[in-house]
Short mmCIF file of C-alpha atoms and ligand atoms in Angstrom, two decimals:
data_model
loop_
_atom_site.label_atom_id
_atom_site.label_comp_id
_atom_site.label_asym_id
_atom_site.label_seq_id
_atom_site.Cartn_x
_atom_site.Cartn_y
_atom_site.Cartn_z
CA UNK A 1 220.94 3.10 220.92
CA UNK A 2 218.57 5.90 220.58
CA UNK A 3 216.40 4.25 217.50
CA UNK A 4 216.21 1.38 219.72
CA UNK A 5 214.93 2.83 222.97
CA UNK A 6 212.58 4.47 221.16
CA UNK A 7 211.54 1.27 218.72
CA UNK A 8 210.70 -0.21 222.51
CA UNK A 9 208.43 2.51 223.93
CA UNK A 10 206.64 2.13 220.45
CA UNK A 11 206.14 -1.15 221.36
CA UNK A 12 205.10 -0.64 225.26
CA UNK A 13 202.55 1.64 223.19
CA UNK A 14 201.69 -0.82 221.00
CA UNK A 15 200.96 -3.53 223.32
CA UNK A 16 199.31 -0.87 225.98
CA UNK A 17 196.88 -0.25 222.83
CA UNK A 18 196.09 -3.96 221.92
CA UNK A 19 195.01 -3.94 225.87
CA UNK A 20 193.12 -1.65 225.43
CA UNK A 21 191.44 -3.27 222.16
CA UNK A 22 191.22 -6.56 223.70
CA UNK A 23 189.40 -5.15 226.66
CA UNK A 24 186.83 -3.50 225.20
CA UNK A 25 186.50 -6.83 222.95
CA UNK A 26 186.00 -8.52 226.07
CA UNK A 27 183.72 -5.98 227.73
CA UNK A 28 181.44 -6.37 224.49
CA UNK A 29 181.36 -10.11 224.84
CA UNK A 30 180.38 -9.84 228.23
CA UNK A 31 177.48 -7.27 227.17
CA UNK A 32 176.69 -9.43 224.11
CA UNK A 33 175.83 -12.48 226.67
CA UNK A 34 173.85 -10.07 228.99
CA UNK A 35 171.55 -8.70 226.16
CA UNK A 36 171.52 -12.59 224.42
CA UNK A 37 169.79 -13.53 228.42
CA UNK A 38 167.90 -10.76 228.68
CA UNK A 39 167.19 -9.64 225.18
CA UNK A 40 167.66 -6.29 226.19
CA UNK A 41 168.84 -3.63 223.44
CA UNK A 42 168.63 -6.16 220.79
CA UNK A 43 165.68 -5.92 218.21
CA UNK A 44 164.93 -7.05 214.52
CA UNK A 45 164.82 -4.31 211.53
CA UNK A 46 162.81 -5.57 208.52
CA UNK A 47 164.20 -4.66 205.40
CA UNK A 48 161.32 -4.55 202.20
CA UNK A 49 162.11 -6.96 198.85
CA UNK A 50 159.32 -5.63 196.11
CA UNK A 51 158.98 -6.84 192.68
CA UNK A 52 160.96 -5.07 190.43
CA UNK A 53 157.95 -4.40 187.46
CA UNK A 54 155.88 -2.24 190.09
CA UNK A 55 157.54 -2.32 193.24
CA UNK A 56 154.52 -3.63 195.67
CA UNK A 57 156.09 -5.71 198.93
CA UNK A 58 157.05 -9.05 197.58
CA UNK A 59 158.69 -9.84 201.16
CA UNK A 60 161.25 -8.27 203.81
CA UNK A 61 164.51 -9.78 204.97
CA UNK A 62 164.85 -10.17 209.18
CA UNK A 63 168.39 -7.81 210.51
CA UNK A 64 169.59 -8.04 213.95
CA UNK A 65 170.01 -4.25 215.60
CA UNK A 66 172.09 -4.23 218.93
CA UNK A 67 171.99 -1.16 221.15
CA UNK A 68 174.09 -0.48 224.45
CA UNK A 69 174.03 1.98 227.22
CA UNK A 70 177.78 2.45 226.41
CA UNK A 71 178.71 1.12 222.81
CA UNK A 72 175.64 2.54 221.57
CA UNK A 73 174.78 0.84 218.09
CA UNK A 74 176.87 -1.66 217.08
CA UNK A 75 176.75 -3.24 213.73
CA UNK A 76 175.54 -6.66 212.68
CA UNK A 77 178.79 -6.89 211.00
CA UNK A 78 180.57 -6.72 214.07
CA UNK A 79 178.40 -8.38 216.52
CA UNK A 80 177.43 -11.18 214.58
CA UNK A 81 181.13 -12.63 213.87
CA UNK A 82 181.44 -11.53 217.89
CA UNK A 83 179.14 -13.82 218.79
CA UNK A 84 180.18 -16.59 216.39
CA UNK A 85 183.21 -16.61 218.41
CA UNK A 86 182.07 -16.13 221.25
CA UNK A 87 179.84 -19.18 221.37
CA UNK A 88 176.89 -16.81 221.30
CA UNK A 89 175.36 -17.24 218.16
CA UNK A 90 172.90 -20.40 218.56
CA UNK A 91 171.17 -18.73 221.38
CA UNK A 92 171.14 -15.31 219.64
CA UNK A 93 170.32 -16.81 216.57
CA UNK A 94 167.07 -18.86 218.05
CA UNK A 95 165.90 -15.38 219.89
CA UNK A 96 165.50 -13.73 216.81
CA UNK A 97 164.41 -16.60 214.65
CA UNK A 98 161.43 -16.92 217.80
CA UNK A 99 161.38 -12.91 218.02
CA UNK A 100 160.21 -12.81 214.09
CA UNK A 101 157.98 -15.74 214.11
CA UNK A 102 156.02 -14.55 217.37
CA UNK A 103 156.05 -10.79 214.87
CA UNK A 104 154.82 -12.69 211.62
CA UNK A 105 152.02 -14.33 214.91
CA UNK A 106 151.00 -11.30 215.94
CA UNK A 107 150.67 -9.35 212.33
CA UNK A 108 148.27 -12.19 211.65
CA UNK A 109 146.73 -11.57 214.63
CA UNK A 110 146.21 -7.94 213.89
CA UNK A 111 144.57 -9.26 210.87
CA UNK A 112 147.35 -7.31 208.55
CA UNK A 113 148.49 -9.86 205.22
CA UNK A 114 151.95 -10.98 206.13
CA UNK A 115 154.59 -11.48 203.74
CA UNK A 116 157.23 -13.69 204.15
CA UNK A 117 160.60 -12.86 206.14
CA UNK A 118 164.10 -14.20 205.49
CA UNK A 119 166.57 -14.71 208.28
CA UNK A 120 170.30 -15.08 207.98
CA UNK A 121 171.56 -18.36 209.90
CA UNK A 122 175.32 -18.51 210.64
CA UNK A 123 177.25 -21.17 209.89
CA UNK A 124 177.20 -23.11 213.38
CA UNK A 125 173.48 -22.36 213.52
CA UNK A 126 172.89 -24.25 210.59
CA UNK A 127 174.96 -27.27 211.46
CA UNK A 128 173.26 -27.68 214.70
CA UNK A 129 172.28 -31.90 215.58
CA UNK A 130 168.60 -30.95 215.93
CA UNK A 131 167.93 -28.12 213.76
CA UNK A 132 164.80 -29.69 211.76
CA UNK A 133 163.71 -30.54 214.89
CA UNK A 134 163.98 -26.91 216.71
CA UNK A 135 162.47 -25.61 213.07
CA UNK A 136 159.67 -27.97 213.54
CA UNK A 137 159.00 -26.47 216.69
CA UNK A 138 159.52 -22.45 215.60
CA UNK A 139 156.26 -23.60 213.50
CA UNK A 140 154.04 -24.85 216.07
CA UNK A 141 154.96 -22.65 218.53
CA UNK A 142 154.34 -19.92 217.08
CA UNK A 143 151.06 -21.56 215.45
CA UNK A 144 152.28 -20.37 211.82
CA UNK A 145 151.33 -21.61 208.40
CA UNK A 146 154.48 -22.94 206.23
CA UNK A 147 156.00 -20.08 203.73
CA UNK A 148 156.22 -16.92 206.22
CA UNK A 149 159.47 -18.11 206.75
CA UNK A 150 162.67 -17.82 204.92
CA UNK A 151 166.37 -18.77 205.57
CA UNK A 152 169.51 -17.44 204.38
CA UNK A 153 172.49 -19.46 203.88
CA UNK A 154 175.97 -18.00 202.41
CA UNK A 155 177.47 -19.95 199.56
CA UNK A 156 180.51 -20.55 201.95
CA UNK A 157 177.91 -22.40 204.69
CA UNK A 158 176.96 -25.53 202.13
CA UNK A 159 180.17 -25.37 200.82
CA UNK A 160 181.72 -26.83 203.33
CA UNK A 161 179.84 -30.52 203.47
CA UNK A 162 177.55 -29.89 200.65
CA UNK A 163 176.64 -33.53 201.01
CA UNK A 164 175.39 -33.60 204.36
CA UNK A 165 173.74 -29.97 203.43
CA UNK A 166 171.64 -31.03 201.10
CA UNK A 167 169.29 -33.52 203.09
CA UNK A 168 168.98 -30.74 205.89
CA UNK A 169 167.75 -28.16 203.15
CA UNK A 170 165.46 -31.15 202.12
CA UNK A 171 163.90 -31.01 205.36
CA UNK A 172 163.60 -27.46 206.01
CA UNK A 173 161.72 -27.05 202.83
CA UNK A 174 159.54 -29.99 203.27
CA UNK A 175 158.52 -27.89 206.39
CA UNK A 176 157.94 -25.19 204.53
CA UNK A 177 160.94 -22.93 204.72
CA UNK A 178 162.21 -21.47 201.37
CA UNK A 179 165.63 -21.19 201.32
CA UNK A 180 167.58 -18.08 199.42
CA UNK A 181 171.58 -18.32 199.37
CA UNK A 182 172.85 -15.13 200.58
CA UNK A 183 175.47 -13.04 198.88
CA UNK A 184 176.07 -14.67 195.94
CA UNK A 185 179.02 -14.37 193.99
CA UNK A 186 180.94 -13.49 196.78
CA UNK A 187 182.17 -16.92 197.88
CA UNK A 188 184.00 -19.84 196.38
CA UNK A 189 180.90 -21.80 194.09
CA UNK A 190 180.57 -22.48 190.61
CA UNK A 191 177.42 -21.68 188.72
CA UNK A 192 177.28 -25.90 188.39
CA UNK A 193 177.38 -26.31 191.91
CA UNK A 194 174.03 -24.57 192.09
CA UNK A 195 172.16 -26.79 189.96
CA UNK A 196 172.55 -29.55 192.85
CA UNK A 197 171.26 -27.40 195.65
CA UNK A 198 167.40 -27.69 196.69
CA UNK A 199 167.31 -24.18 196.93
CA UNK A 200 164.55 -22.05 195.91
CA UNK A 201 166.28 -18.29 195.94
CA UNK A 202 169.60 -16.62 194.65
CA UNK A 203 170.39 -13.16 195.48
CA UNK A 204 172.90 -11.41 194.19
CA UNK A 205 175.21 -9.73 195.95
CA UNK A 206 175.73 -6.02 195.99
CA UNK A 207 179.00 -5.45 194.73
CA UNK A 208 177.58 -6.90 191.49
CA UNK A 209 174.79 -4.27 191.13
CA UNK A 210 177.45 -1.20 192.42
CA UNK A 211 179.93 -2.10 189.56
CA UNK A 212 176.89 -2.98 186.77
CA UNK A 213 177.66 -0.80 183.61
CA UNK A 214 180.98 -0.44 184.59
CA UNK A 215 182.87 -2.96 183.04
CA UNK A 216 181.86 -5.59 180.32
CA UNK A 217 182.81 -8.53 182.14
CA UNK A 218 180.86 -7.95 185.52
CA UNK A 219 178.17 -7.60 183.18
CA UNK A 220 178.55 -10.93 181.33
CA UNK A 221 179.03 -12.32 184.66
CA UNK A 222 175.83 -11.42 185.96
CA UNK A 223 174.33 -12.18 182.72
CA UNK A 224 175.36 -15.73 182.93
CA UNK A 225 174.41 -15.96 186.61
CA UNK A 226 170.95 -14.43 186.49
CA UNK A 227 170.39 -16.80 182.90
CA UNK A 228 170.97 -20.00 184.60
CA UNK A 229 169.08 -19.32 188.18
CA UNK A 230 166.19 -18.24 185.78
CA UNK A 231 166.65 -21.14 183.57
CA UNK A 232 166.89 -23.62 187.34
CA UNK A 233 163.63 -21.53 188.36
CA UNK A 234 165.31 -20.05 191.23
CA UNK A 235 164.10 -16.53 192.40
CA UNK A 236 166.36 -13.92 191.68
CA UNK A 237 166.65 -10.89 194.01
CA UNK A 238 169.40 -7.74 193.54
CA UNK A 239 170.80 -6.74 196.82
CA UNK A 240 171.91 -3.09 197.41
CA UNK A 241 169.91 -1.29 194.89
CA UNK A 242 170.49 2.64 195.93
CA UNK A 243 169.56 4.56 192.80
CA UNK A 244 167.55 4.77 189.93
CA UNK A 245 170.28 4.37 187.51
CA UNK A 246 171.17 1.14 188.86
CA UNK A 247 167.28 -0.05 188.83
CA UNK A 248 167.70 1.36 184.71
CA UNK A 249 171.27 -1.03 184.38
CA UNK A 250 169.05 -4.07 185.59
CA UNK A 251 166.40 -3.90 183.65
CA UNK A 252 168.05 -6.44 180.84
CA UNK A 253 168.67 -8.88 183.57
CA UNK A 254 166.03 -11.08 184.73
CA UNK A 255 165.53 -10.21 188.33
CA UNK A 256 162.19 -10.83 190.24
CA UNK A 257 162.77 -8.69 193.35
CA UNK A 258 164.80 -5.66 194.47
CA UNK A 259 166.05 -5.25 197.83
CA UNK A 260 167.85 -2.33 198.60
CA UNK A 261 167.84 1.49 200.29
CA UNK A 262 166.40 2.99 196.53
CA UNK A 263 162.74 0.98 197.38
CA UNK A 264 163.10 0.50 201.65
CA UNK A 265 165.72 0.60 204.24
CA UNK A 266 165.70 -1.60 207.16
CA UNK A 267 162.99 -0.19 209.55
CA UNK A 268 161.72 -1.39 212.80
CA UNK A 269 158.72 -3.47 213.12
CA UNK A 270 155.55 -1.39 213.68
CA UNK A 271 157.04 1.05 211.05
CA UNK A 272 157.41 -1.77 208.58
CA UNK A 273 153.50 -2.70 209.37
CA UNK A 274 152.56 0.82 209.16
CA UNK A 275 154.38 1.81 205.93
CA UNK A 276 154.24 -1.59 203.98
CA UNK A 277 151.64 -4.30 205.44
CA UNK A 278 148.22 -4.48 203.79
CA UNK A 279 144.88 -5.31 205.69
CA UNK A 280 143.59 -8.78 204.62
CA UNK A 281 140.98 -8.14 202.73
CA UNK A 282 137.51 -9.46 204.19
P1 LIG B 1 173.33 -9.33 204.64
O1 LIG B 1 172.64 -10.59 205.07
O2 LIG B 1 173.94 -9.33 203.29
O3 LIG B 1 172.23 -8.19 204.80
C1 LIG B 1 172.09 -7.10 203.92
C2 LIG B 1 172.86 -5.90 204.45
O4 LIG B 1 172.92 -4.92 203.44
C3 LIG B 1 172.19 -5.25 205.65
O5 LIG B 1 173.22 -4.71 206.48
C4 LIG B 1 171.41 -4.12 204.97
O6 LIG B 1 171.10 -3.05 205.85
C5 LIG B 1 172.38 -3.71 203.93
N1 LIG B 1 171.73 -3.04 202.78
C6 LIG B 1 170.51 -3.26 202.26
N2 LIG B 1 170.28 -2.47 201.19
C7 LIG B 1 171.40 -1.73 201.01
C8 LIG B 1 171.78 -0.71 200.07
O7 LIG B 1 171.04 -0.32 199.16
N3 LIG B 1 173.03 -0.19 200.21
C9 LIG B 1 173.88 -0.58 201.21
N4 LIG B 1 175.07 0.02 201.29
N5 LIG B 1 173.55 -1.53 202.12
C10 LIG B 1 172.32 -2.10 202.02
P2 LIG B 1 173.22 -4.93 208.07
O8 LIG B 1 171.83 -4.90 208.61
O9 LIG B 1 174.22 -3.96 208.62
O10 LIG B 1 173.75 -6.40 208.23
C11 LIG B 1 175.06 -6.75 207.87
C12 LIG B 1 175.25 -8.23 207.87
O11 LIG B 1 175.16 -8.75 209.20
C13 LIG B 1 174.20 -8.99 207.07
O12 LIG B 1 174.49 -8.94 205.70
C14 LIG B 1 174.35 -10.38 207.67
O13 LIG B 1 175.44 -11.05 207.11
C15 LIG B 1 174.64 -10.06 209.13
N6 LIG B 1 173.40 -10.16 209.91
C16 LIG B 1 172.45 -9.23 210.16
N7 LIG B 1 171.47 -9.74 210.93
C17 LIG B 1 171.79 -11.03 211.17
C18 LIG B 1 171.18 -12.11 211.90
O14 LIG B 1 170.08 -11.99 212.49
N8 LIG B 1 171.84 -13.32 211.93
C19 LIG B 1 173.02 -13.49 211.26
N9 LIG B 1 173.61 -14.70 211.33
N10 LIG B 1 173.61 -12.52 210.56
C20 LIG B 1 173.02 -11.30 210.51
CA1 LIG B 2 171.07 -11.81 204.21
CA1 LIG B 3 173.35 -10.37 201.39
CA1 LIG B 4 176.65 -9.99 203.57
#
């Protein structure tokens, strides 16, 4: 009788503490909406990609930040899936896609040489009714030649209809948009599924480069991955580069650009223009 009186206040606890946890879930959602309307506390980080022979700015990849009074910083990781559920993630997704075009707008501006910047597009973002057409607009908007622009797409994002994928990547590239697929390795694809896709970047995902040298397999496996993007002309970026050693392990592979916290971390904006953006030259 004892165990079993107890057993329940561990669950009155239990349930008092999934409250508790489902509160503050909802308290975030409601502070996730306010920010997405007012764009308060949210901002985009750029994160340098150089070229792996010399390491000069090849590009930068777009990362959502989120700051609140009370939460304080709250991940991308955590925030973004928030949003996805929360039916927040088209509008947040279009505020930053605008926030770094009127950015790449206003380096131009400044008369600095712009590279182009990748940004990740969730799932329900991609498989929006008018997306060429909103994409269309981004450009003219924003008045800015094709190429500044990149999208990311996780393998698991095309898997899904891959047939009706491929005539939307069609049309964001015949706008101009190059299009990388995120993560790669991680999800469910085949190395022939790639040979289908009008893609025009693979980057590899960083729990490839972390366990590089340690095993013969993952090494055959990125051997064999890296071989056939080069062989389909794709671009090959390695994510998550943090140290010299691994930037020593990758040199047999044949990787165009390195993205990682060994050659940039994700900065804000003006430090980004400040520490990697050239003048153009007159
Ligand atoms: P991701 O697209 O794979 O972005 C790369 C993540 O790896 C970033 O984390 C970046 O800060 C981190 N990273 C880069 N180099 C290194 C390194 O050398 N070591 C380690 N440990 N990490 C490194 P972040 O900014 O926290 O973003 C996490 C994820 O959140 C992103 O993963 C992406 O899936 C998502 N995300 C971020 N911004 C957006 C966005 O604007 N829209 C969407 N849909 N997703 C976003
Ligand atoms: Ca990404
Ligand atoms: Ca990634
Ligand atoms: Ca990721």
């Amino acid at each position: 009788y004892q165990a079993k009186q107890e057993g329940r206040n561990d669950y009155r606890l239990f349930s008092r503490e999934m409250n508790h946890q489902q509160h503050k879930l909802l308290a975030m959602e409601t502070a996730l909406r306010n920010a997405v309307e007012t764009g308060e506390g949210l901002a985009v980080f750029y994160q340098p990609q150089v070229n792996r022979t010399d390491r000069t700015l090849a590009g930068a990849e777009a990362l959502a930040r989120w700051h609140h009074p009370a939460f304080g910083h709250v991940s991308p990781a955590e925030f973004i899936p928030l949003a996805e559920r929360a039916g927040l993630i088209v509008p947040l997704g279009m505020s930053l896609l605008h926030n770094v075009a009127a950015q790449q707008r206003h380096w131009l501006d400044q008369g600095l040489l712009p590279v182009p910047v990748s940004v990740n597009l969730s799932t329900q973002q991609f498989w929006q009714h008018n997306l060429l057409v909103q994409f269309r607009h981004l450009l003219m908007e924003h008045r800015l030649p094709a190429g500044l622009i990149g999208i990311e797409l996780t393998e698991n994002v095309l898997l899904d209809k891959p047939v009706q994928a491929i005539p939307l990547l069609d049309g964001l590239r015949e706008l101009g948009f190059t299009i990388a697929i995120d993560d790669f390795g991680t999800g469910y694809s085949s190395l022939s599924y790639l040979q289908d896709l009008p893609i025009d970047t693979l980057k590899i995902d960083r729990s490839f480069i972390q366990r590089l040298g340690e095993s013969r397999s993952s090494n055959a496996i990125l051997a064999a991955v890296t071989g056939l993007a080069r062989e389909l002309e794709y671009k090959i970026v390695a994510e998550g580069v943090e140290t010299e050693a691994q930037m020593q392990a990758l040199a047999p592979y044949p990787v165009d650009l390195i993205q990682g916290f060994l050659t940039g971390r994700p900065v804000p904006a003006e430090t980004f223009a400040r520490e990697w953006l050239d003048s153009i030259k007159q």
